[in-house]
Amino acid sequence: MASWILSVRTVGELRAALVMGYGFPGDADDCQAEPAGEVNRADPAGLSGVVRLVEESRGRVMARQGSAFDTAAAAAVAEIQTARRTARTSLRPNPA
């Protein structure tokens, strides 16, 4: 994980990380649109929805860049591929 990811503190730094591809697909677009929607719906006295979205986005960047993510993703893909092969094999008619 890039060491500067751990120090992302501002919304601008978070947006930059997402634009650079440090999040999941679609996260950069969501980081632009979702806070705007929260601001439009927010009570002027509190922007807790925006804070929640920023915290969630930062967490997604951290998760995506974590060392265990690639291992877990590869294991999940292998498991799905095995399940598909098994399903295809079980659906084939047995020659009599």
JSON list of C-alpha atoms in Angstrom, two decimals:
[
{"chain": "A", "resi": 1, "resn": "MET", "atom": "CA", "xyz": [0.00, 0.00, 0.00]},
{"chain": "A", "resi": 2, "resn": "ALA", "atom": "CA", "xyz": [1.27, 3.46, -0.83]},
{"chain": "A", "resi": 3, "resn": "SER", "atom": "CA", "xyz": [2.29, 5.02, 2.48]},
{"chain": "A", "resi": 4, "resn": "TRP", "atom": "CA", "xyz": [0.64, 8.33, 1.65]},
{"chain": "A", "resi": 5, "resn": "ILE", "atom": "CA", "xyz": [-2.75, 6.57, 1.46]},
{"chain": "A", "resi": 6, "resn": "LEU", "atom": "CA", "xyz": [-2.63, 6.16, 5.24]},
{"chain": "A", "resi": 7, "resn": "SER", "atom": "CA", "xyz": [-2.31, 9.92, 5.62]},
{"chain": "A", "resi": 8, "resn": "VAL", "atom": "CA", "xyz": [-5.27, 10.91, 3.41]},
{"chain": "A", "resi": 9, "resn": "ARG", "atom": "CA", "xyz": [-6.97, 13.52, 5.58]},
{"chain": "A", "resi": 10, "resn": "THR", "atom": "CA", "xyz": [-8.85, 15.92, 3.31]},
{"chain": "A", "resi": 11, "resn": "VAL", "atom": "CA", "xyz": [-11.67, 15.42, 0.84]},
{"chain": "A", "resi": 12, "resn": "GLY", "atom": "CA", "xyz": [-9.35, 16.75, -1.88]},
{"chain": "A", "resi": 13, "resn": "GLU", "atom": "CA", "xyz": [-6.72, 14.11, -1.06]},
{"chain": "A", "resi": 14, "resn": "LEU", "atom": "CA", "xyz": [-9.41, 11.43, -1.04]},
{"chain": "A", "resi": 15, "resn": "ARG", "atom": "CA", "xyz": [-10.71, 12.54, -4.43]},
{"chain": "A", "resi": 16, "resn": "ALA", "atom": "CA", "xyz": [-7.17, 12.54, -5.82]},
{"chain": "A", "resi": 17, "resn": "ALA", "atom": "CA", "xyz": [-6.60, 8.99, -4.56]},
{"chain": "A", "resi": 18, "resn": "LEU", "atom": "CA", "xyz": [-9.85, 7.81, -6.15]},
{"chain": "A", "resi": 19, "resn": "VAL", "atom": "CA", "xyz": [-9.11, 9.52, -9.47]},
{"chain": "A", "resi": 20, "resn": "MET", "atom": "CA", "xyz": [-5.67, 7.87, -9.45]},
{"chain": "A", "resi": 21, "resn": "GLY", "atom": "CA", "xyz": [-7.40, 4.48, -9.20]},
{"chain": "A", "resi": 22, "resn": "TYR", "atom": "CA", "xyz": [-6.75, 3.65, -5.57]},
{"chain": "A", "resi": 23, "resn": "GLY", "atom": "CA", "xyz": [-10.40, 2.78, -4.91]},
{"chain": "A", "resi": 24, "resn": "PHE", "atom": "CA", "xyz": [-12.80, 0.36, -6.53]},
{"chain": "A", "resi": 25, "resn": "PRO", "atom": "CA", "xyz": [-14.26, 0.92, -10.02]},
{"chain": "A", "resi": 26, "resn": "GLY", "atom": "CA", "xyz": [-16.82, 3.72, -9.89]},
{"chain": "A", "resi": 27, "resn": "ASP", "atom": "CA", "xyz": [-15.65, 5.12, -6.55]},
{"chain": "A", "resi": 28, "resn": "ALA", "atom": "CA", "xyz": [-14.26, 8.32, -8.08]},
{"chain": "A", "resi": 29, "resn": "ASP", "atom": "CA", "xyz": [-17.60, 9.13, -9.73]},
{"chain": "A", "resi": 30, "resn": "ASP", "atom": "CA", "xyz": [-19.51, 8.22, -6.57]},
{"chain": "A", "resi": 31, "resn": "CYS", "atom": "CA", "xyz": [-17.26, 10.48, -4.50]},
{"chain": "A", "resi": 32, "resn": "GLN", "atom": "CA", "xyz": [-18.35, 13.38, -6.69]},
{"chain": "A", "resi": 33, "resn": "ALA", "atom": "CA", "xyz": [-22.08, 12.65, -6.93]},
{"chain": "A", "resi": 34, "resn": "GLU", "atom": "CA", "xyz": [-23.04, 11.22, -3.54]},
{"chain": "A", "resi": 35, "resn": "PRO", "atom": "CA", "xyz": [-21.77, 14.08, -1.34]},
{"chain": "A", "resi": 36, "resn": "ALA", "atom": "CA", "xyz": [-23.55, 16.57, -3.60]},
{"chain": "A", "resi": 37, "resn": "GLY", "atom": "CA", "xyz": [-26.78, 14.67, -3.05]},
{"chain": "A", "resi": 38, "resn": "GLU", "atom": "CA", "xyz": [-26.21, 14.58, 0.70]},
{"chain": "A", "resi": 39, "resn": "VAL", "atom": "CA", "xyz": [-25.56, 18.34, 0.77]},
{"chain": "A", "resi": 40, "resn": "ASN", "atom": "CA", "xyz": [-28.79, 18.95, -1.13]},
{"chain": "A", "resi": 41, "resn": "ARG", "atom": "CA", "xyz": [-30.76, 16.89, 1.41]},
{"chain": "A", "resi": 42, "resn": "ALA", "atom": "CA", "xyz": [-28.88, 18.04, 4.52]},
{"chain": "A", "resi": 43, "resn": "ASP", "atom": "CA", "xyz": [-30.20, 20.11, 7.34]},
{"chain": "A", "resi": 44, "resn": "PRO", "atom": "CA", "xyz": [-28.06, 23.26, 7.36]},
{"chain": "A", "resi": 45, "resn": "ALA", "atom": "CA", "xyz": [-27.10, 22.56, 10.97]},
{"chain": "A", "resi": 46, "resn": "GLY", "atom": "CA", "xyz": [-25.42, 19.25, 10.16]},
{"chain": "A", "resi": 47, "resn": "LEU", "atom": "CA", "xyz": [-23.68, 17.50, 7.33]},
{"chain": "A", "resi": 48, "resn": "SER", "atom": "CA", "xyz": [-23.35, 14.11, 9.00]},
{"chain": "A", "resi": 49, "resn": "GLY", "atom": "CA", "xyz": [-24.37, 12.33, 5.78]},
{"chain": "A", "resi": 50, "resn": "VAL", "atom": "CA", "xyz": [-21.47, 13.90, 3.91]},
{"chain": "A", "resi": 51, "resn": "VAL", "atom": "CA", "xyz": [-19.09, 13.01, 6.72]},
{"chain": "A", "resi": 52, "resn": "ARG", "atom": "CA", "xyz": [-20.33, 9.40, 6.62]},
{"chain": "A", "resi": 53, "resn": "LEU", "atom": "CA", "xyz": [-19.80, 9.18, 2.84]},
{"chain": "A", "resi": 54, "resn": "VAL", "atom": "CA", "xyz": [-16.28, 10.59, 3.07]},
{"chain": "A", "resi": 55, "resn": "GLU", "atom": "CA", "xyz": [-15.41, 8.14, 5.85]},
{"chain": "A", "resi": 56, "resn": "GLU", "atom": "CA", "xyz": [-16.83, 5.23, 3.83]},
{"chain": "A", "resi": 57, "resn": "SER", "atom": "CA", "xyz": [-14.89, 6.27, 0.73]},
{"chain": "A", "resi": 58, "resn": "ARG", "atom": "CA", "xyz": [-11.66, 6.53, 2.70]},
{"chain": "A", "resi": 59, "resn": "GLY", "atom": "CA", "xyz": [-12.32, 3.08, 4.14]},
{"chain": "A", "resi": 60, "resn": "ARG", "atom": "CA", "xyz": [-12.85, 1.66, 0.63]},
{"chain": "A", "resi": 61, "resn": "VAL", "atom": "CA", "xyz": [-9.53, 3.12, -0.51]},
{"chain": "A", "resi": 62, "resn": "MET", "atom": "CA", "xyz": [-7.80, 1.59, 2.51]},
{"chain": "A", "resi": 63, "resn": "ALA", "atom": "CA", "xyz": [-9.48, -1.79, 1.94]},
{"chain": "A", "resi": 64, "resn": "ARG", "atom": "CA", "xyz": [-8.65, -1.85, -1.76]},
{"chain": "A", "resi": 65, "resn": "GLN", "atom": "CA", "xyz": [-5.01, -1.05, -1.09]},
{"chain": "A", "resi": 66, "resn": "GLY", "atom": "CA", "xyz": [-4.63, -3.47, 1.83]},
{"chain": "A", "resi": 67, "resn": "SER", "atom": "CA", "xyz": [-2.22, -6.34, 1.28]},
{"chain": "A", "resi": 68, "resn": "ALA", "atom": "CA", "xyz": [-4.88, -8.96, 1.96]},
{"chain": "A", "resi": 69, "resn": "PHE", "atom": "CA", "xyz": [-7.29, -7.64, -0.67]},
{"chain": "A", "resi": 70, "resn": "ASP", "atom": "CA", "xyz": [-5.55, -9.09, -3.72]},
{"chain": "A", "resi": 71, "resn": "THR", "atom": "CA", "xyz": [-5.15, -12.47, -2.02]},
{"chain": "A", "resi": 72, "resn": "ALA", "atom": "CA", "xyz": [-8.80, -12.56, -0.97]},
{"chain": "A", "resi": 73, "resn": "ALA", "atom": "CA", "xyz": [-9.98, -11.46, -4.42]},
{"chain": "A", "resi": 74, "resn": "ALA", "atom": "CA", "xyz": [-7.85, -14.12, -6.15]},
{"chain": "A", "resi": 75, "resn": "ALA", "atom": "CA", "xyz": [-9.15, -16.80, -3.78]},
{"chain": "A", "resi": 76, "resn": "ALA", "atom": "CA", "xyz": [-12.75, -15.74, -4.45]},
{"chain": "A", "resi": 77, "resn": "VAL", "atom": "CA", "xyz": [-12.21, -15.82, -8.23]},
{"chain": "A", "resi": 78, "resn": "ALA", "atom": "CA", "xyz": [-10.65, -19.29, -8.01]},
{"chain": "A", "resi": 79, "resn": "GLU", "atom": "CA", "xyz": [-13.57, -20.52, -5.89]},
{"chain": "A", "resi": 80, "resn": "ILE", "atom": "CA", "xyz": [-16.12, -19.16, -8.38]},
{"chain": "A", "resi": 81, "resn": "GLN", "atom": "CA", "xyz": [-14.25, -20.73, -11.31]},
{"chain": "A", "resi": 82, "resn": "THR", "atom": "CA", "xyz": [-14.15, -24.10, -9.54]},
{"chain": "A", "resi": 83, "resn": "ALA", "atom": "CA", "xyz": [-17.88, -23.90, -8.77]},
{"chain": "A", "resi": 84, "resn": "ARG", "atom": "CA", "xyz": [-18.65, -23.09, -12.40]},
{"chain": "A", "resi": 85, "resn": "ARG", "atom": "CA", "xyz": [-16.55, -26.02, -13.67]},
{"chain": "A", "resi": 86, "resn": "THR", "atom": "CA", "xyz": [-18.26, -28.34, -11.19]},
{"chain": "A", "resi": 87, "resn": "ALA", "atom": "CA", "xyz": [-21.69, -27.11, -12.23]},
{"chain": "A", "resi": 88, "resn": "ARG", "atom": "CA", "xyz": [-20.90, -27.59, -15.94]},
{"chain": "A", "resi": 89, "resn": "THR", "atom": "CA", "xyz": [-19.58, -31.09, -15.32]},
{"chain": "A", "resi": 90, "resn": "SER", "atom": "CA", "xyz": [-22.62, -32.11, -13.32]},
{"chain": "A", "resi": 91, "resn": "LEU", "atom": "CA", "xyz": [-24.96, -30.83, -16.05]},
{"chain": "A", "resi": 92, "resn": "ARG", "atom": "CA", "xyz": [-23.38, -32.95, -18.80]},
{"chain": "A", "resi": 93, "resn": "PRO", "atom": "CA", "xyz": [-25.30, -36.10, -19.64]},
{"chain": "A", "resi": 94, "resn": "ASN", "atom": "CA", "xyz": [-23.49, -39.34, -18.83]},
{"chain": "A", "resi": 95, "resn": "PRO", "atom": "CA", "xyz": [-22.97, -41.53, -21.86]},
{"chain": "A", "resi": 96, "resn": "ALA", "atom": "CA", "xyz": [-24.62, -44.86, -21.25]}
]
